[in-house]
JSON list of C-alpha atoms in Angstrom, two decimals:
[
{"chain": "A", "resi": 1, "resn": "UNK", "atom": "CA", "xyz": [91.45, 117.65, 82.25]},
{"chain": "A", "resi": 2, "resn": "UNK", "atom": "CA", "xyz": [88.24, 115.97, 83.35]},
{"chain": "A", "resi": 3, "resn": "UNK", "atom": "CA", "xyz": [87.41, 112.69, 81.54]},
{"chain": "A", "resi": 4, "resn": "UNK", "atom": "CA", "xyz": [84.23, 112.83, 79.47]},
{"chain": "A", "resi": 5, "resn": "UNK", "atom": "CA", "xyz": [83.15, 109.16, 79.65]},
{"chain": "A", "resi": 6, "resn": "UNK", "atom": "CA", "xyz": [79.81, 108.06, 80.97]},
{"chain": "A", "resi": 7, "resn": "UNK", "atom": "CA", "xyz": [79.93, 106.13, 84.24]},
{"chain": "A", "resi": 8, "resn": "UNK", "atom": "CA", "xyz": [79.08, 102.88, 82.42]},
{"chain": "A", "resi": 9, "resn": "UNK", "atom": "CA", "xyz": [81.69, 103.29, 79.67]},
{"chain": "A", "resi": 10, "resn": "UNK", "atom": "CA", "xyz": [84.02, 100.57, 80.97]},
{"chain": "A", "resi": 11, "resn": "UNK", "atom": "CA", "xyz": [86.37, 100.61, 77.97]},
{"chain": "A", "resi": 12, "resn": "UNK", "atom": "CA", "xyz": [86.73, 104.40, 78.26]},
{"chain": "A", "resi": 13, "resn": "UNK", "atom": "CA", "xyz": [87.53, 104.11, 81.97]},
{"chain": "A", "resi": 14, "resn": "UNK", "atom": "CA", "xyz": [90.32, 101.60, 81.26]},
{"chain": "A", "resi": 15, "resn": "UNK", "atom": "CA", "xyz": [92.16, 104.36, 79.37]},
{"chain": "A", "resi": 16, "resn": "UNK", "atom": "CA", "xyz": [91.78, 106.66, 82.39]},
{"chain": "A", "resi": 17, "resn": "UNK", "atom": "CA", "xyz": [94.00, 104.31, 84.44]},
{"chain": "A", "resi": 18, "resn": "UNK", "atom": "CA", "xyz": [96.81, 106.17, 82.63]},
{"chain": "A", "resi": 19, "resn": "UNK", "atom": "CA", "xyz": [95.43, 109.68, 83.42]},
{"chain": "A", "resi": 20, "resn": "UNK", "atom": "CA", "xyz": [98.08, 112.05, 84.76]},
{"chain": "A", "resi": 21, "resn": "UNK", "atom": "CA", "xyz": [95.78, 113.03, 87.63]},
{"chain": "A", "resi": 22, "resn": "UNK", "atom": "CA", "xyz": [95.71, 110.49, 90.49]},
{"chain": "A", "resi": 23, "resn": "UNK", "atom": "CA", "xyz": [92.08, 111.26, 91.35]},
{"chain": "A", "resi": 24, "resn": "UNK", "atom": "CA", "xyz": [90.95, 110.10, 87.90]},
{"chain": "A", "resi": 25, "resn": "UNK", "atom": "CA", "xyz": [93.18, 107.00, 88.00]},
{"chain": "A", "resi": 26, "resn": "UNK", "atom": "CA", "xyz": [91.69, 106.05, 91.38]},
{"chain": "A", "resi": 27, "resn": "UNK", "atom": "CA", "xyz": [88.15, 106.83, 90.19]},
{"chain": "A", "resi": 28, "resn": "UNK", "atom": "CA", "xyz": [88.61, 104.73, 87.05]},
{"chain": "A", "resi": 29, "resn": "UNK", "atom": "CA", "xyz": [89.94, 101.81, 89.10]},
{"chain": "A", "resi": 30, "resn": "UNK", "atom": "CA", "xyz": [87.02, 102.02, 91.55]},
{"chain": "A", "resi": 31, "resn": "UNK", "atom": "CA", "xyz": [84.37, 102.27, 88.82]},
{"chain": "A", "resi": 32, "resn": "UNK", "atom": "CA", "xyz": [85.87, 99.36, 86.87]},
{"chain": "A", "resi": 33, "resn": "UNK", "atom": "CA", "xyz": [86.00, 97.11, 89.93]},
{"chain": "A", "resi": 34, "resn": "UNK", "atom": "CA", "xyz": [82.46, 98.08, 90.95]},
{"chain": "A", "resi": 35, "resn": "UNK", "atom": "CA", "xyz": [81.10, 97.47, 87.44]},
{"chain": "A", "resi": 36, "resn": "UNK", "atom": "CA", "xyz": [82.85, 94.11, 87.14]},
{"chain": "A", "resi": 37, "resn": "UNK", "atom": "CA", "xyz": [82.48, 94.20, 83.36]},
{"chain": "A", "resi": 38, "resn": "UNK", "atom": "CA", "xyz": [84.59, 91.22, 82.22]},
{"chain": "A", "resi": 39, "resn": "UNK", "atom": "CA", "xyz": [84.80, 92.58, 78.68]},
{"chain": "A", "resi": 40, "resn": "UNK", "atom": "CA", "xyz": [87.59, 94.94, 79.80]},
{"chain": "A", "resi": 41, "resn": "UNK", "atom": "CA", "xyz": [89.77, 92.17, 81.27]},
{"chain": "A", "resi": 42, "resn": "UNK", "atom": "CA", "xyz": [91.84, 91.60, 78.07]},
{"chain": "A", "resi": 43, "resn": "UNK", "atom": "CA", "xyz": [92.56, 95.34, 77.82]},
{"chain": "A", "resi": 44, "resn": "UNK", "atom": "CA", "xyz": [93.60, 95.47, 81.48]},
{"chain": "A", "resi": 45, "resn": "UNK", "atom": "CA", "xyz": [95.90, 92.47, 81.04]},
{"chain": "A", "resi": 46, "resn": "UNK", "atom": "CA", "xyz": [97.50, 94.11, 78.00]},
{"chain": "A", "resi": 47, "resn": "UNK", "atom": "CA", "xyz": [97.94, 97.33, 79.96]},
{"chain": "A", "resi": 48, "resn": "UNK", "atom": "CA", "xyz": [99.75, 95.49, 82.78]},
{"chain": "A", "resi": 49, "resn": "UNK", "atom": "CA", "xyz": [102.11, 93.83, 80.31]},
{"chain": "A", "resi": 50, "resn": "UNK", "atom": "CA", "xyz": [102.70, 96.59, 77.76]},
{"chain": "A", "resi": 51, "resn": "UNK", "atom": "CA", "xyz": [101.80, 100.11, 78.88]},
{"chain": "A", "resi": 52, "resn": "UNK", "atom": "CA", "xyz": [104.76, 102.47, 79.05]},
{"chain": "A", "resi": 53, "resn": "UNK", "atom": "CA", "xyz": [103.45, 104.28, 82.15]},
{"chain": "A", "resi": 54, "resn": "UNK", "atom": "CA", "xyz": [104.28, 102.75, 85.53]},
{"chain": "A", "resi": 55, "resn": "UNK", "atom": "CA", "xyz": [101.12, 104.07, 87.22]},
{"chain": "A", "resi": 56, "resn": "UNK", "atom": "CA", "xyz": [98.90, 102.77, 84.42]},
{"chain": "A", "resi": 57, "resn": "UNK", "atom": "CA", "xyz": [100.43, 99.29, 84.81]},
{"chain": "A", "resi": 58, "resn": "UNK", "atom": "CA", "xyz": [100.03, 99.48, 88.59]},
{"chain": "A", "resi": 59, "resn": "UNK", "atom": "CA", "xyz": [96.37, 100.57, 88.48]},
{"chain": "A", "resi": 60, "resn": "UNK", "atom": "CA", "xyz": [95.57, 97.97, 85.82]},
{"chain": "A", "resi": 61, "resn": "UNK", "atom": "CA", "xyz": [97.11, 95.26, 88.02]},
{"chain": "A", "resi": 62, "resn": "UNK", "atom": "CA", "xyz": [95.11, 96.33, 91.10]},
{"chain": "A", "resi": 63, "resn": "UNK", "atom": "CA", "xyz": [91.96, 96.60, 88.97]},
{"chain": "A", "resi": 64, "resn": "UNK", "atom": "CA", "xyz": [92.42, 93.02, 87.77]},
{"chain": "A", "resi": 65, "resn": "UNK", "atom": "CA", "xyz": [92.96, 91.96, 91.37]},
{"chain": "A", "resi": 66, "resn": "UNK", "atom": "CA", "xyz": [89.78, 93.75, 92.46]},
{"chain": "A", "resi": 67, "resn": "UNK", "atom": "CA", "xyz": [87.86, 91.99, 89.69]},
{"chain": "A", "resi": 68, "resn": "UNK", "atom": "CA", "xyz": [89.34, 88.60, 90.58]},
{"chain": "A", "resi": 69, "resn": "UNK", "atom": "CA", "xyz": [90.80, 88.44, 87.07]},
{"chain": "A", "resi": 70, "resn": "UNK", "atom": "CA", "xyz": [94.57, 88.37, 87.62]},
{"chain": "A", "resi": 71, "resn": "UNK", "atom": "CA", "xyz": [95.68, 85.33, 85.59]},
{"chain": "A", "resi": 72, "resn": "UNK", "atom": "CA", "xyz": [98.98, 83.46, 85.56]},
{"chain": "A", "resi": 73, "resn": "UNK", "atom": "CA", "xyz": [100.56, 85.07, 82.45]},
{"chain": "A", "resi": 74, "resn": "UNK", "atom": "CA", "xyz": [99.71, 88.57, 83.71]},
{"chain": "A", "resi": 75, "resn": "UNK", "atom": "CA", "xyz": [101.12, 87.82, 87.16]},
{"chain": "A", "resi": 76, "resn": "UNK", "atom": "CA", "xyz": [104.28, 86.37, 85.62]},
{"chain": "A", "resi": 77, "resn": "UNK", "atom": "CA", "xyz": [104.75, 89.53, 83.55]},
{"chain": "A", "resi": 78, "resn": "UNK", "atom": "CA", "xyz": [104.11, 91.84, 86.52]},
{"chain": "A", "resi": 79, "resn": "UNK", "atom": "CA", "xyz": [106.51, 89.87, 88.71]},
{"chain": "A", "resi": 80, "resn": "UNK", "atom": "CA", "xyz": [109.21, 90.50, 86.05]},
{"chain": "A", "resi": 81, "resn": "UNK", "atom": "CA", "xyz": [108.32, 94.19, 85.56]},
{"chain": "A", "resi": 82, "resn": "UNK", "atom": "CA", "xyz": [111.27, 96.60, 85.30]},
{"chain": "A", "resi": 83, "resn": "UNK", "atom": "CA", "xyz": [109.82, 98.74, 88.13]},
{"chain": "A", "resi": 84, "resn": "UNK", "atom": "CA", "xyz": [110.19, 97.48, 91.70]},
{"chain": "A", "resi": 85, "resn": "UNK", "atom": "CA", "xyz": [106.85, 99.00, 92.79]},
{"chain": "A", "resi": 86, "resn": "UNK", "atom": "CA", "xyz": [105.08, 96.78, 90.24]},
{"chain": "A", "resi": 87, "resn": "UNK", "atom": "CA", "xyz": [107.04, 93.69, 91.31]},
{"chain": "A", "resi": 88, "resn": "UNK", "atom": "CA", "xyz": [106.16, 94.33, 94.97]},
{"chain": "A", "resi": 89, "resn": "UNK", "atom": "CA", "xyz": [102.46, 94.87, 94.13]},
{"chain": "A", "resi": 90, "resn": "UNK", "atom": "CA", "xyz": [102.46, 91.75, 91.97]},
{"chain": "A", "resi": 91, "resn": "UNK", "atom": "CA", "xyz": [103.72, 89.73, 94.94]},
{"chain": "A", "resi": 92, "resn": "UNK", "atom": "CA", "xyz": [100.68, 90.86, 96.94]},
{"chain": "A", "resi": 93, "resn": "UNK", "atom": "CA", "xyz": [98.30, 90.14, 94.06]},
{"chain": "A", "resi": 94, "resn": "UNK", "atom": "CA", "xyz": [99.91, 86.70, 93.61]},
{"chain": "A", "resi": 95, "resn": "UNK", "atom": "CA", "xyz": [99.19, 85.58, 97.20]},
{"chain": "A", "resi": 96, "resn": "UNK", "atom": "CA", "xyz": [95.84, 83.86, 96.46]},
{"chain": "A", "resi": 97, "resn": "UNK", "atom": "CA", "xyz": [97.47, 82.14, 93.44]},
{"chain": "A", "resi": 98, "resn": "UNK", "atom": "CA", "xyz": [100.39, 80.43, 95.19]},
{"chain": "A", "resi": 99, "resn": "UNK", "atom": "CA", "xyz": [98.89, 76.97, 94.61]},
{"chain": "A", "resi": 100, "resn": "UNK", "atom": "CA", "xyz": [99.68, 77.51, 90.89]},
{"chain": "A", "resi": 101, "resn": "UNK", "atom": "CA", "xyz": [103.19, 76.10, 90.25]},
{"chain": "A", "resi": 102, "resn": "UNK", "atom": "CA", "xyz": [103.94, 78.67, 87.52]},
{"chain": "A", "resi": 103, "resn": "UNK", "atom": "CA", "xyz": [103.03, 81.56, 89.84]},
{"chain": "A", "resi": 104, "resn": "UNK", "atom": "CA", "xyz": [105.12, 80.00, 92.64]},
{"chain": "A", "resi": 105, "resn": "UNK", "atom": "CA", "xyz": [108.14, 79.80, 90.31]},
{"chain": "A", "resi": 106, "resn": "UNK", "atom": "CA", "xyz": [107.74, 83.45, 89.29]},
{"chain": "A", "resi": 107, "resn": "UNK", "atom": "CA", "xyz": [107.39, 84.49, 92.95]},
{"chain": "A", "resi": 108, "resn": "UNK", "atom": "CA", "xyz": [110.43, 82.47, 94.03]},
{"chain": "A", "resi": 109, "resn": "UNK", "atom": "CA", "xyz": [112.49, 84.02, 91.22]},
{"chain": "A", "resi": 110, "resn": "UNK", "atom": "CA", "xyz": [112.39, 87.30, 93.21]},
{"chain": "A", "resi": 111, "resn": "UNK", "atom": "CA", "xyz": [114.56, 85.92, 96.06]},
{"chain": "A", "resi": 112, "resn": "UNK", "atom": "CA", "xyz": [117.55, 87.73, 94.54]},
{"chain": "A", "resi": 113, "resn": "UNK", "atom": "CA", "xyz": [115.68, 90.87, 93.54]},
{"chain": "A", "resi": 114, "resn": "UNK", "atom": "CA", "xyz": [118.01, 93.88, 93.71]},
{"chain": "A", "resi": 115, "resn": "UNK", "atom": "CA", "xyz": [115.45, 96.00, 95.61]},
{"chain": "A", "resi": 116, "resn": "UNK", "atom": "CA", "xyz": [115.05, 95.53, 99.40]},
{"chain": "A", "resi": 117, "resn": "UNK", "atom": "CA", "xyz": [111.36, 96.53, 99.33]},
{"chain": "A", "resi": 118, "resn": "UNK", "atom": "CA", "xyz": [110.65, 93.67, 96.92]},
{"chain": "A", "resi": 119, "resn": "UNK", "atom": "CA", "xyz": [112.56, 91.15, 99.06]},
{"chain": "A", "resi": 120, "resn": "UNK", "atom": "CA", "xyz": [110.70, 92.38, 102.18]},
{"chain": "A", "resi": 121, "resn": "UNK", "atom": "CA", "xyz": [107.32, 91.95, 100.42]},
{"chain": "A", "resi": 122, "resn": "UNK", "atom": "CA", "xyz": [108.46, 88.51, 99.29]},
{"chain": "A", "resi": 123, "resn": "UNK", "atom": "CA", "xyz": [108.91, 87.55, 102.95]},
{"chain": "A", "resi": 124, "resn": "UNK", "atom": "CA", "xyz": [105.28, 88.57, 103.60]},
{"chain": "A", "resi": 125, "resn": "UNK", "atom": "CA", "xyz": [104.03, 86.79, 100.48]},
{"chain": "A", "resi": 126, "resn": "UNK", "atom": "CA", "xyz": [105.86, 83.53, 101.17]},
{"chain": "A", "resi": 127, "resn": "UNK", "atom": "CA", "xyz": [104.04, 83.33, 104.50]},
{"chain": "A", "resi": 128, "resn": "UNK", "atom": "CA", "xyz": [100.62, 83.37, 102.83]},
{"chain": "A", "resi": 129, "resn": "UNK", "atom": "CA", "xyz": [100.63, 79.70, 101.83]},
{"chain": "A", "resi": 130, "resn": "UNK", "atom": "CA", "xyz": [101.32, 76.62, 103.93]},
{"chain": "A", "resi": 131, "resn": "UNK", "atom": "CA", "xyz": [103.67, 75.05, 101.39]},
{"chain": "A", "resi": 132, "resn": "UNK", "atom": "CA", "xyz": [106.99, 73.33, 102.14]},
{"chain": "A", "resi": 133, "resn": "UNK", "atom": "CA", "xyz": [108.84, 74.89, 99.19]},
{"chain": "A", "resi": 134, "resn": "UNK", "atom": "CA", "xyz": [107.68, 78.39, 100.16]},
{"chain": "A", "resi": 135, "resn": "UNK", "atom": "CA", "xyz": [108.50, 77.85, 103.84]},
{"chain": "A", "resi": 136, "resn": "UNK", "atom": "CA", "xyz": [112.02, 76.72, 102.94]},
{"chain": "A", "resi": 137, "resn": "UNK", "atom": "CA", "xyz": [112.47, 79.71, 100.63]},
{"chain": "A", "resi": 138, "resn": "UNK", "atom": "CA", "xyz": [111.22, 82.09, 103.32]},
{"chain": "A", "resi": 139, "resn": "UNK", "atom": "CA", "xyz": [113.72, 80.76, 105.86]},
{"chain": "A", "resi": 140, "resn": "UNK", "atom": "CA", "xyz": [116.58, 80.88, 103.36]},
{"chain": "A", "resi": 141, "resn": "UNK", "atom": "CA", "xyz": [115.67, 84.46, 102.41]},
{"chain": "A", "resi": 142, "resn": "UNK", "atom": "CA", "xyz": [115.31, 85.45, 106.05]},
{"chain": "A", "resi": 143, "resn": "UNK", "atom": "CA", "xyz": [118.71, 83.96, 106.85]},
{"chain": "A", "resi": 144, "resn": "UNK", "atom": "CA", "xyz": [120.22, 86.38, 104.31]},
{"chain": "A", "resi": 145, "resn": "UNK", "atom": "CA", "xyz": [117.92, 89.32, 105.12]},
{"chain": "A", "resi": 146, "resn": "UNK", "atom": "CA", "xyz": [117.49, 89.15, 108.91]},
{"chain": "A", "resi": 147, "resn": "UNK", "atom": "CA", "xyz": [119.01, 92.63, 109.27]},
{"chain": "A", "resi": 148, "resn": "UNK", "atom": "CA", "xyz": [116.70, 94.18, 106.64]},
{"chain": "A", "resi": 149, "resn": "UNK", "atom": "CA", "xyz": [114.28, 96.57, 108.43]},
{"chain": "A", "resi": 150, "resn": "UNK", "atom": "CA", "xyz": [110.94, 94.82, 108.82]},
{"chain": "A", "resi": 151, "resn": "UNK", "atom": "CA", "xyz": [112.25, 91.44, 107.62]},
{"chain": "A", "resi": 152, "resn": "UNK", "atom": "CA", "xyz": [111.65, 89.55, 110.87]},
{"chain": "A", "resi": 153, "resn": "UNK", "atom": "CA", "xyz": [108.14, 90.97, 111.22]},
{"chain": "A", "resi": 154, "resn": "UNK", "atom": "CA", "xyz": [107.39, 90.12, 107.59]},
{"chain": "A", "resi": 155, "resn": "UNK", "atom": "CA", "xyz": [108.61, 86.56, 107.97]},
{"chain": "A", "resi": 156, "resn": "UNK", "atom": "CA", "xyz": [106.71, 85.90, 111.21]},
{"chain": "A", "resi": 157, "resn": "UNK", "atom": "CA", "xyz": [103.47, 87.58, 110.11]},
{"chain": "A", "resi": 158, "resn": "UNK", "atom": "CA", "xyz": [102.16, 84.74, 107.97]},
{"chain": "A", "resi": 159, "resn": "UNK", "atom": "CA", "xyz": [103.00, 81.80, 110.19]},
{"chain": "A", "resi": 160, "resn": "UNK", "atom": "CA", "xyz": [99.57, 81.54, 111.87]},
{"chain": "A", "resi": 161, "resn": "UNK", "atom": "CA", "xyz": [100.22, 78.76, 114.36]},
{"chain": "A", "resi": 162, "resn": "UNK", "atom": "CA", "xyz": [103.37, 77.37, 112.74]},
{"chain": "A", "resi": 163, "resn": "UNK", "atom": "CA", "xyz": [105.75, 79.52, 114.82]},
{"chain": "A", "resi": 164, "resn": "UNK", "atom": "CA", "xyz": [106.86, 76.60, 117.03]},
{"chain": "A", "resi": 165, "resn": "UNK", "atom": "CA", "xyz": [107.75, 74.45, 114.02]},
{"chain": "A", "resi": 166, "resn": "UNK", "atom": "CA", "xyz": [109.79, 77.25, 112.46]},
{"chain": "A", "resi": 167, "resn": "UNK", "atom": "CA", "xyz": [111.53, 77.97, 115.79]},
{"chain": "A", "resi": 168, "resn": "UNK", "atom": "CA", "xyz": [112.45, 74.27, 116.04]},
{"chain": "A", "resi": 169, "resn": "UNK", "atom": "CA", "xyz": [113.79, 74.28, 112.47]},
{"chain": "A", "resi": 170, "resn": "UNK", "atom": "CA", "xyz": [115.88, 77.39, 113.10]},
{"chain": "A", "resi": 171, "resn": "UNK", "atom": "CA", "xyz": [117.30, 76.10, 116.38]},
{"chain": "A", "resi": 172, "resn": "UNK", "atom": "CA", "xyz": [118.23, 72.74, 114.81]},
{"chain": "A", "resi": 173, "resn": "UNK", "atom": "CA", "xyz": [119.85, 74.17, 111.67]},
{"chain": "A", "resi": 174, "resn": "UNK", "atom": "CA", "xyz": [123.63, 74.73, 111.91]},
{"chain": "A", "resi": 175, "resn": "UNK", "atom": "CA", "xyz": [123.49, 77.58, 109.37]},
{"chain": "A", "resi": 176, "resn": "UNK", "atom": "CA", "xyz": [121.48, 79.60, 111.91]},
{"chain": "A", "resi": 177, "resn": "UNK", "atom": "CA", "xyz": [124.00, 79.07, 114.72]},
{"chain": "A", "resi": 178, "resn": "UNK", "atom": "CA", "xyz": [126.28, 81.97, 113.77]},
{"chain": "A", "resi": 179, "resn": "UNK", "atom": "CA", "xyz": [124.99, 85.18, 115.31]},
{"chain": "A", "resi": 180, "resn": "UNK", "atom": "CA", "xyz": [124.07, 87.70, 112.67]},
{"chain": "A", "resi": 181, "resn": "UNK", "atom": "CA", "xyz": [122.09, 90.92, 112.90]},
{"chain": "A", "resi": 182, "resn": "UNK", "atom": "CA", "xyz": [118.42, 90.14, 113.25]},
{"chain": "A", "resi": 183, "resn": "UNK", "atom": "CA", "xyz": [118.70, 86.46, 114.25]},
{"chain": "A", "resi": 184, "resn": "UNK", "atom": "CA", "xyz": [118.20, 87.18, 117.95]},
{"chain": "A", "resi": 185, "resn": "UNK", "atom": "CA", "xyz": [115.14, 89.30, 117.04]},
{"chain": "A", "resi": 186, "resn": "UNK", "atom": "CA", "xyz": [113.79, 86.45, 114.94]},
{"chain": "A", "resi": 187, "resn": "UNK", "atom": "CA", "xyz": [114.20, 83.93, 117.76]},
{"chain": "A", "resi": 188, "resn": "UNK", "atom": "CA", "xyz": [112.54, 86.32, 120.21]},
{"chain": "A", "resi": 189, "resn": "UNK", "atom": "CA", "xyz": [109.65, 87.00, 117.83]},
{"chain": "A", "resi": 190, "resn": "UNK", "atom": "CA", "xyz": [109.08, 83.28, 117.19]},
{"chain": "A", "resi": 191, "resn": "UNK", "atom": "CA", "xyz": [109.25, 82.44, 120.89]},
{"chain": "A", "resi": 192, "resn": "UNK", "atom": "CA", "xyz": [106.85, 85.27, 121.78]},
{"chain": "A", "resi": 193, "resn": "UNK", "atom": "CA", "xyz": [104.38, 84.20, 119.06]}
]
């Protein structure tokens, strides 16, 4: 059924993030981001943390991101969400917040996530900050996940000029010496970059 809110009814549009029709969820998200009404931020944060519906939590998270209002407690909750699609999205939303130690800890806690799509996104996310702890975590994760489809590309994507340093680290580290699926692809990708 078609929502009956006025375009400017920000609080009413927050509820539509849980609409069963994807068009209305998308429309609500777009209108909320465009309006930028900060009064709805607490409701969006609560929705991310507590709403029973996966898609409502996901849209609320992306709405907060679009408004520049994703805070540390909300990101921590989303990174621990029971649904892998939320955890993977939260990794993307967390990328501009990696200078925050609490966000970094919550991100790094996903290194042993049971879902491969979350671990692959983690490889992308860890490359978004030039930070020694994150670089070390990315290499350790890649060492375990080199055979995961897309893992090498994910790990190399965020290096931006640091490829030679990483190649040197990998070549010098004895734990990389044993040939495993994906290691040769990693070395080739680093050398090419």
